Structure formats: C-alpha cells, structure tokens
C-alpha cells in the first residue's frame, strides 16, 4: 500500500464541544481541515496497528466525501479492518452498538446531529472509544492539543470504496467490510423488548403510530423495525428517506421543528403514539394525541417501569440525568431506593457510570434517553420502550403520564434557547451571575426565595476527573430551579440556554399549562440577568 505524507498547517479552532467537532461545511472544506482533525484523532490513539474501526454518518452533505478520505487515512494509520455503514450511513447509537459488539478500537461518526445540513450548513465529526461512548474530555482535549501543532497527515493511495453494496473488500492486508446499517441494531432491540406483544398491539387494529424520521438517519431503522418486524402499517414512518439537507429542515425532534408530526398529533384521527428522532438518531420525542411528554418526564416514566420489560429483568442499579434535566427521575430513584447521579450536559459523562454498573438508565432534557445497552442516547430505543410499555399496560400515552404524576407529582419544565447571539454578551451574562451569586442567595422575588446560586462542578465518581463551569444553578426554597448555560454544539455566535423547573405535588394542578406555572420563574430570570436587553432579543429563538 502506498502511503503519502502530506504537509499541512495546523488550525487553531479544532476543539471538540459537547459532542464532537461541529462547524459549517465550508470550514470543513478548507484545505486539509478534515484530514488534520482525523489525523489528530489517530495520533491520539497509540494502539491502532491490527485494530478495527467503525465508520459511518447521518448522510448529511459532505458525508460521502469525508468517508472516502477517512477510509484512506485509516488505512494509512494501520487499521486492519474497517466496518463501514452501507452508503456511508450509520446512526450514532448503531455505531456505539457495533463498537461494543465487535470489540473494535473505536468508531468515527460523521454528524452534526440536529443541526441543519447542506453546503451552507453544518457538518461534524466525533470519535467514540472502545466502550462505544463518546471520547471523554481527557481524550478530546488531547486531540485538540495535537491538532494545534499538526503539520502533516498520512493518506493511502487507494481507489474509492464502493459503499453501495454490502460485502468485504481486501486491499493489501486491509479488510473493508460494508455492512447493513440496521441489522445489528435491530437484533439488539429484539433482545431488549417484547416484539411479540408490540406486534399484537399493532395487530389489534386499534393502535397506530406515526414516526417522523425527519429525512434523517432513522428512516431505514424505523421502516425495518416498526413496519417490517413489528407490523405497523406501511406509511407509519414519514419522511423516511435520509436526505443530504434533511429536506431543508432542522432534523430536531421537538415541537418547534417536527411540525408535520405535531400537526398530525393535534388533528382529528391522530395516531395513538407520535414519535420523532434527530439527524443522527440519538434523540427522541414522544407524543400522544394532543399530548406532549417532556424528555425529562419520559426519562422518569422509563426509570419507573423498566423492570417490566424483558431487557431489564433485575430492575435498575441506578439512574443519572444531566444537571439541567428536571428532577422528576430523582423522585423515582428515591422510591426505588437507588442513586440518581447528576452529571454535566453531554452523554460522555454517563460513560463511566454505565461502564462500572452504577447506572442502568440515563437521560437529558434535550430529548435524549438511553440505557446500558449502549453508550449513546438512543432515539428509537426510547420509542420502542414506550411501545412496549403501552402494550403491557394497555393504556394511552396520556394516561400513563397522568398516573405517573399522580404517584410522584409533576415537575413542570421548559427550556428557552437564545440562538446565534453575541458571544461576548452571552459570556458576560454568565460572568455577572457568577460574580453576584453570593448576593443573590437570600433575595426574595414575590413568593420565590433564592436559597443558593452556584456554578455546577462535577467530580466523576469513577476516575475523579473534575469538570468545572457546567452551568449556573439558581435554586429556590420551594424546590424550583433556574439553570443557565452556554451551548457547546452551536456553530454561529453563542447560544444561551435557560432551563426552568417547578415541582407540583397537587394532582388538581397537573393539567395546568406549563407556561402558566413557569411564568413567575421566567420573569425572575429576566430581571436577574437583564438578558433580553443585553442580548438585544425580546424573545427566545426556540422554546422546548
Ligand atoms: C446539546 C444538548 C445536550 C446534548 C448535546 C448533544 O448540547 O443540550 O444535552 O448532549 O446537544 O446532542 P449543548 O451543549 O448545545 O447544550 V446531539 O443529539 O446534538 O449529539
Ligand atoms: Co443527535
């Protein structure tokens, strides 16, 4: 195999964020930009020789070009075997599952998740380690350090790989296997869930689903699993073909972006279950007719009922949620007598807890839920969980949720995102809060008394690594919370996120509207931060 060494200049902006390196496609198209980052990943790994790498992406614009480059660079780096998704496609949870199943060194995922795709939009690249999970900060920091001084990369002179047909190609000692993206994933789902009872549910003729794949990666997975294996009627999966620009939409499964699904679910003759997933298949939204389940509530319901499902016969060892996620799951954990861990935002922080068996289920408010079956959040898994639960309980989505609130109380919750704002202004809002945190404690706003205001700091209980500045928490005496943090996935300016939560035990109030309950907290946040004046915005860009 002839290997070329190409001289390049280091870039100074290749620092991975919450989930990999995300930039505009045009940034990745700069000379050697992608190659430099990939070489930095490979240089960070010291045991590549003879190993296997999983490779795939969500099919967005530049996926095809990038994958051919990475195949040639992986060959030059000394990998012995590459497992590549057919047509370059693999969902994020599928990559994680493949890494674990075939015990590979790791995997590379090409995706910017829910960010829009196309020549003028976003691309991303992420490295997952041997456990199947996103590389922890120690590794991503190391990759970044390497990238800052990288002056050359290696690439093998090979023809492009035919990714359209599944099968094995051997090129001078390197085995490139093009695999069906769905098979291994679907097989694992069959172990975790009772497919027969879900089949009976669909077979009864009284139950229907609409799954919106948002022209992103989960289309092929949902068609195979929901329609072919579980018998949902043809057409249950909408926007099923992955497109390079996701049909011009944000592939983000929330009420603001999954508009086609939301219209169906709020119309007459709505299906019994509505669901959607994001660009790379790790997020999920679950809806009933005219009824929205917040991701934090979904996590709590999943934790409370996991023991009923075939995949979790021994119940849960523990649970975890990211700090901004509502505390609904903590109440379930308390009743189950298990620990609920509070981690910083980003799935990588769940890795050690899952690997050491401390937790079985975990989730984030940002439409992410998962379990120890993999090391990524898993969109379709969550939808299958709800299907299986409905099949067991023979109750509607709404009834399951209302009964849960009756038992545990309800955590009213919402998130405000101010996207693409001035970075300096957003950072100064955070800085001012840090500065004033001591004075804020003890201040009263109407019925709300601030108990503490702090900057979340996490010590990983397994490796004792410390992550600081993970978001500002304003905690009130009645258990309400306001959380503020800056996004680590945006590609334009800064995105400021505000999270609001208030607990309500009284069942009489459970059907009240979230905005009504949370309005006082929203006003307090406006007053304390003056954010709308400072950011020059009178409304958030998105409310979820
Ligand atoms: C966002 C979410 C976070 C999630 C991350 C990656 O990060 O808030 O919970 O883990 O996206 O998800 P941030 O830093 O922008 O708030 V995905 O589906 O975009 O890989
Ligand atoms: Co995603």
CSV table of C-alpha atoms in Angstrom, one decimal, residues 84-371:
chain,number,residue,atom,x,y,z
A,84,UNK,CA,-18.4,0.9,7.2
A,85,UNK,CA,-22.2,1.5,7.0
A,86,UNK,CA,-23.7,0.9,3.6
A,87,UNK,CA,-23.8,4.2,1.6
A,88,UNK,CA,-21.8,5.6,4.5
A,89,UNK,CA,-24.8,5.6,6.8
A,90,UNK,CA,-24.9,4.6,10.5
A,91,UNK,CA,-26.9,6.2,13.3
A,92,UNK,CA,-25.0,7.3,16.4
A,93,UNK,CA,-26.5,4.6,18.6
A,94,UNK,CA,-25.8,2.0,15.9
A,95,UNK,CA,-22.1,3.0,15.8
A,96,UNK,CA,-22.0,2.6,19.6
A,97,UNK,CA,-23.6,-0.8,19.5
A,98,UNK,CA,-21.3,-2.0,16.7
A,99,UNK,CA,-18.2,-0.9,18.6
A,100,UNK,CA,-19.3,-3.0,21.6
A,101,UNK,CA,-20.5,-6.0,19.7
A,102,UNK,CA,-17.4,-6.4,17.5
A,103,UNK,CA,-15.0,-5.1,20.2
A,104,UNK,CA,-13.4,-2.6,18.0
A,105,UNK,CA,-10.9,0.0,19.0
A,106,UNK,CA,-13.5,2.7,18.4
A,107,UNK,CA,-15.6,4.5,15.8
A,108,UNK,CA,-15.9,7.7,13.9
A,109,UNK,CA,-19.3,9.3,13.5
A,110,UNK,CA,-19.9,11.9,10.9
A,111,UNK,CA,-22.8,14.1,12.0
A,112,UNK,CA,-23.8,17.5,13.4
A,113,UNK,CA,-26.8,15.8,15.0
A,114,UNK,CA,-29.9,18.0,15.0
A,115,UNK,CA,-28.1,21.0,13.3
A,116,UNK,CA,-29.3,21.6,9.7
A,117,UNK,CA,-27.3,20.1,6.8
A,118,UNK,CA,-26.4,21.2,3.3
A,119,UNK,CA,-23.5,23.1,1.6
A,120,UNK,CA,-24.1,26.2,3.7
A,121,UNK,CA,-25.0,24.4,6.9
A,122,UNK,CA,-23.3,22.1,9.4
A,123,UNK,CA,-21.0,19.1,9.4
A,124,UNK,CA,-19.4,17.3,12.4
A,125,UNK,CA,-17.1,14.5,13.4
A,126,UNK,CA,-16.9,12.6,16.6
A,127,UNK,CA,-14.7,9.9,18.0
A,128,UNK,CA,-16.1,7.1,20.2
A,129,UNK,CA,-13.9,4.9,22.2
A,130,UNK,CA,-13.7,1.2,22.9
A,131,UNK,CA,-16.7,1.2,25.3
A,132,UNK,CA,-18.8,2.6,22.5
A,133,UNK,CA,-19.2,6.0,24.1
A,134,UNK,CA,-18.1,9.5,23.1
A,135,UNK,CA,-14.5,10.1,23.9
A,136,UNK,CA,-14.2,11.7,27.4
A,137,UNK,CA,-12.7,15.1,27.9
A,138,UNK,CA,-9.2,13.9,28.6
A,139,UNK,CA,-9.1,12.4,25.1
A,140,UNK,CA,-10.9,15.3,23.3
A,141,UNK,CA,-8.5,17.7,25.0
A,142,UNK,CA,-5.6,15.6,23.8
A,143,UNK,CA,-6.9,15.5,20.3
A,144,UNK,CA,-7.3,19.3,20.3
A,145,UNK,CA,-3.7,19.8,21.6
A,146,UNK,CA,-2.4,17.6,18.8
A,147,UNK,CA,-4.4,19.5,16.2
A,148,UNK,CA,-2.8,22.8,17.4
A,149,UNK,CA,0.6,21.8,16.2
A,150,UNK,CA,-0.1,19.2,13.5
A,151,UNK,CA,2.0,19.7,10.4
A,152,UNK,CA,1.4,16.6,8.3
A,153,UNK,CA,-1.0,13.7,7.8
A,154,UNK,CA,-0.9,10.3,6.1
A,155,UNK,CA,-3.2,9.0,3.5
A,156,UNK,CA,-3.1,5.8,1.5
A,157,UNK,CA,-3.3,5.8,-2.3
A,158,UNK,CA,-6.4,3.7,-2.7
A,159,UNK,CA,-9.3,3.8,-5.1
A,160,UNK,CA,-12.6,5.0,-3.6
A,161,UNK,CA,-14.5,2.2,-1.8
A,162,UNK,CA,-17.8,1.1,-3.4
A,163,UNK,CA,-20.2,1.7,-0.4
A,164,UNK,CA,-23.4,0.8,-2.3
A,165,UNK,CA,-23.0,-3.0,-1.9
A,166,UNK,CA,-22.5,-4.8,1.4
A,167,UNK,CA,-19.5,-7.1,1.4
A,168,UNK,CA,-15.9,-7.4,2.1
A,169,UNK,CA,-13.1,-5.9,0.0
A,170,UNK,CA,-9.5,-6.7,0.8
A,171,UNK,CA,-6.8,-4.2,-0.2
A,172,UNK,CA,-3.2,-5.2,0.7
A,173,UNK,CA,-3.9,-6.5,4.1
A,174,UNK,CA,-6.7,-4.1,4.9
A,175,UNK,CA,-10.2,-5.5,5.1
A,176,UNK,CA,-13.0,-3.1,4.4
A,177,UNK,CA,-16.4,-4.5,5.2
A,178,UNK,CA,-19.5,-2.6,4.1
A,179,UNK,CA,-22.3,-3.6,6.4
A,180,UNK,CA,-26.1,-3.1,6.5
A,181,UNK,CA,-26.6,-0.3,9.0
A,182,UNK,CA,-29.7,-1.7,10.6
A,183,UNK,CA,-29.2,-5.5,11.1
A,184,UNK,CA,-27.1,-5.5,14.3
A,185,UNK,CA,-29.1,-2.7,15.8
A,186,UNK,CA,-32.5,-4.3,15.1
A,187,UNK,CA,-31.2,-7.6,16.6
A,188,UNK,CA,-30.3,-6.0,19.9
A,189,UNK,CA,-33.7,-4.3,20.1
A,190,UNK,CA,-35.3,-7.7,19.7
A,191,UNK,CA,-33.5,-8.8,22.9
A,192,UNK,CA,-34.4,-5.8,24.9
A,193,UNK,CA,-38.1,-5.6,24.1
A,194,UNK,CA,-41.0,-7.9,23.7
A,195,UNK,CA,-41.6,-7.7,20.0
A,196,UNK,CA,-44.5,-10.2,20.1
A,197,UNK,CA,-46.5,-8.1,22.4
A,198,UNK,CA,-45.8,-5.0,20.4
A,199,UNK,CA,-46.8,-7.0,17.3
A,200,UNK,CA,-50.1,-7.9,18.9
A,201,UNK,CA,-50.7,-4.2,19.8
A,202,UNK,CA,-50.4,-3.2,16.1
A,203,UNK,CA,-52.2,-6.4,15.0
A,204,UNK,CA,-55.2,-5.5,17.1
A,205,UNK,CA,-56.1,-2.8,14.6
A,206,UNK,CA,-56.8,-0.4,17.4
A,207,UNK,CA,-53.4,1.1,17.7
A,208,UNK,CA,-51.4,3.2,15.3
A,209,UNK,CA,-48.1,5.1,15.3
A,210,UNK,CA,-46.6,7.9,13.3
A,211,UNK,CA,-42.8,8.1,13.4
A,212,UNK,CA,-41.2,11.1,11.8
A,213,UNK,CA,-37.7,10.3,10.7
A,214,UNK,CA,-37.3,14.0,9.6
A,215,UNK,CA,-35.4,12.9,6.4
A,216,UNK,CA,-32.5,11.9,8.6
A,217,UNK,CA,-30.8,8.6,9.6
A,218,UNK,CA,-33.6,6.8,11.5
A,219,UNK,CA,-35.7,6.3,8.4
A,220,UNK,CA,-34.2,2.9,7.4
A,221,UNK,CA,-34.1,1.8,11.0
A,222,UNK,CA,-37.7,2.7,11.7
A,223,UNK,CA,-39.1,1.2,8.5
A,224,UNK,CA,-37.3,-2.1,9.2
A,225,UNK,CA,-38.2,-2.3,12.9
A,226,UNK,CA,-41.6,-0.6,13.1
A,227,UNK,CA,-43.1,-1.6,9.8
A,228,UNK,CA,-41.3,-4.8,8.8
A,229,UNK,CA,-40.7,-6.5,12.1
A,230,UNK,CA,-43.4,-5.1,14.3
A,231,UNK,CA,-46.2,-4.8,11.7
A,232,UNK,CA,-47.1,-1.1,11.9
A,233,UNK,CA,-48.9,-0.3,8.7
A,234,UNK,CA,-46.9,0.9,5.7
A,235,UNK,CA,-46.7,4.7,5.9
A,236,UNK,CA,-46.4,4.8,9.7
A,237,UNK,CA,-42.9,6.1,9.2
A,238,UNK,CA,-42.9,9.5,7.5
A,239,UNK,CA,-40.0,11.5,5.9
A,240,UNK,CA,-38.2,8.1,5.9
A,241,UNK,CA,-35.5,8.7,3.3
A,242,UNK,CA,-32.3,10.3,4.5
A,243,UNK,CA,-31.6,13.4,2.5
A,244,UNK,CA,-28.3,15.4,2.4
A,245,UNK,CA,-30.1,18.6,3.5
A,246,UNK,CA,-32.9,16.9,5.6
A,247,UNK,CA,-35.4,18.4,3.2
A,248,UNK,CA,-34.3,21.9,4.2
A,249,UNK,CA,-35.4,21.4,7.8
A,250,UNK,CA,-33.8,21.2,11.2
A,251,UNK,CA,-33.8,17.5,12.0
A,252,UNK,CA,-34.6,18.3,15.6
A,253,UNK,CA,-37.4,16.3,17.3
A,254,UNK,CA,-39.2,19.0,19.2
A,255,UNK,CA,-42.5,20.8,19.0
A,256,UNK,CA,-40.9,23.7,17.1
A,257,UNK,CA,-39.2,21.6,14.3
A,258,UNK,CA,-41.2,18.4,13.9
A,259,UNK,CA,-44.1,20.3,12.6
A,260,UNK,CA,-45.6,17.7,10.3
A,261,UNK,CA,-45.8,15.2,13.1
A,262,UNK,CA,-47.1,17.8,15.6
A,263,UNK,CA,-49.9,18.8,13.2
A,264,UNK,CA,-50.9,15.1,12.8
A,265,UNK,CA,-50.9,14.5,16.5
A,266,UNK,CA,-53.0,17.6,17.2
A,267,UNK,CA,-55.5,16.9,14.4
A,268,UNK,CA,-58.6,14.7,14.5
A,269,UNK,CA,-57.9,10.9,14.0
A,270,UNK,CA,-54.4,11.4,15.5
A,271,UNK,CA,-52.3,8.2,15.8
A,272,UNK,CA,-52.1,6.8,19.3
A,273,UNK,CA,-48.3,7.4,19.5
A,274,UNK,CA,-46.3,10.0,17.8
A,275,UNK,CA,-42.5,10.0,17.8
A,276,UNK,CA,-39.6,11.6,16.0
A,277,UNK,CA,-35.8,11.3,16.0
A,278,UNK,CA,-33.0,13.7,15.1
A,279,UNK,CA,-30.3,13.9,12.4
A,280,UNK,CA,-28.1,11.1,13.8
A,281,UNK,CA,-30.8,9.1,15.5
A,282,UNK,CA,-29.9,9.6,19.2
A,283,UNK,CA,-32.7,11.9,20.2
A,284,UNK,CA,-36.4,11.2,20.5
A,285,UNK,CA,-39.7,12.9,21.1
A,286,UNK,CA,-42.7,11.1,22.3
A,287,UNK,CA,-46.3,12.4,21.9
A,288,UNK,CA,-49.8,11.2,22.5
A,289,UNK,CA,-52.8,12.7,20.7
A,290,UNK,CA,-52.7,16.4,21.7
A,291,UNK,CA,-50.3,15.5,24.5
A,292,UNK,CA,-46.5,16.2,24.7
A,293,UNK,CA,-44.2,14.3,27.0
A,294,UNK,CA,-41.2,16.3,28.1
A,295,UNK,CA,-38.0,14.3,27.8
A,296,UNK,CA,-37.4,14.7,31.5
A,297,UNK,CA,-40.8,13.1,32.2
A,298,UNK,CA,-40.1,10.4,29.6
A,299,UNK,CA,-36.9,9.5,31.5
A,300,UNK,CA,-38.8,9.3,34.8
A,301,UNK,CA,-41.5,7.0,33.3
A,302,UNK,CA,-38.9,4.8,31.7
A,303,UNK,CA,-37.0,4.5,35.0
A,304,UNK,CA,-40.2,3.7,36.9
A,305,UNK,CA,-41.2,0.9,34.6
A,306,UNK,CA,-38.0,-0.6,33.2
A,307,UNK,CA,-38.3,-3.7,35.4
A,308,UNK,CA,-41.5,-4.7,33.5
A,309,UNK,CA,-39.6,-5.1,30.2
A,310,UNK,CA,-37.6,-8.1,29.1
A,311,UNK,CA,-34.3,-6.2,28.8
A,312,UNK,CA,-34.3,-5.1,32.4
A,313,UNK,CA,-35.4,-8.1,34.5
A,314,UNK,CA,-33.3,-7.1,37.5
A,315,UNK,CA,-34.6,-3.6,37.6
A,316,UNK,CA,-32.1,-0.7,37.8
A,317,UNK,CA,-28.8,-0.4,39.6
A,318,UNK,CA,-29.0,3.4,39.5
A,319,UNK,CA,-30.1,6.3,37.2
A,320,UNK,CA,-28.4,9.5,36.0
A,321,UNK,CA,-29.6,12.8,34.5
A,322,UNK,CA,-27.7,15.8,33.2
A,323,UNK,CA,-27.8,18.7,35.6
A,324,UNK,CA,-30.4,20.8,33.7
A,325,UNK,CA,-32.7,17.8,33.2
A,326,UNK,CA,-35.7,18.0,35.5
A,327,UNK,CA,-35.5,16.2,38.8
A,328,UNK,CA,-38.5,14.0,38.0
A,329,UNK,CA,-36.3,10.9,37.7
A,330,UNK,CA,-34.8,11.7,41.2
A,331,UNK,CA,-38.2,11.0,42.7
A,332,UNK,CA,-38.4,7.7,41.0
A,333,UNK,CA,-34.9,6.8,42.2
A,334,UNK,CA,-35.8,7.7,45.7
A,335,UNK,CA,-38.8,5.4,45.7
A,336,UNK,CA,-36.8,2.6,44.2
A,337,UNK,CA,-34.0,3.1,46.8
A,338,UNK,CA,-31.3,3.7,44.1
A,339,UNK,CA,-28.9,6.5,43.5
A,340,UNK,CA,-29.7,9.3,40.9
A,341,UNK,CA,-26.5,10.9,39.7
A,342,UNK,CA,-26.4,14.5,38.4
A,343,UNK,CA,-23.8,15.0,35.7
A,344,UNK,CA,-22.8,17.8,33.3
A,345,UNK,CA,-24.5,18.1,30.0
A,346,UNK,CA,-23.3,15.6,27.3
A,347,UNK,CA,-23.5,11.9,27.0
A,348,UNK,CA,-19.8,11.4,27.6
A,349,UNK,CA,-20.4,12.0,31.3
A,350,UNK,CA,-22.6,8.9,31.6
A,351,UNK,CA,-19.9,6.6,30.2
A,352,UNK,CA,-18.0,5.8,33.5
A,353,UNK,CA,-21.3,5.3,35.4
A,354,UNK,CA,-22.6,2.9,32.8
A,355,UNK,CA,-19.2,1.0,32.5
A,356,UNK,CA,-19.0,0.4,36.2
A,357,UNK,CA,-22.6,-0.7,36.5
A,358,UNK,CA,-23.6,2.2,38.7
A,359,UNK,CA,-26.5,3.1,36.5
A,360,UNK,CA,-28.8,1.3,34.1
A,361,UNK,CA,-30.9,4.2,32.7
A,362,UNK,CA,-29.9,7.8,31.9
A,363,UNK,CA,-31.1,10.8,30.1
A,364,UNK,CA,-31.1,14.5,29.2
A,365,UNK,CA,-33.7,17.2,28.9
A,366,UNK,CA,-32.6,17.7,25.3
A,367,UNK,CA,-34.7,14.7,24.0
A,368,UNK,CA,-32.1,12.1,24.9
A,369,UNK,CA,-32.7,8.8,26.7
A,370,UNK,CA,-30.7,5.6,26.9
A,371,UNK,CA,-29.7,2.6,28.9
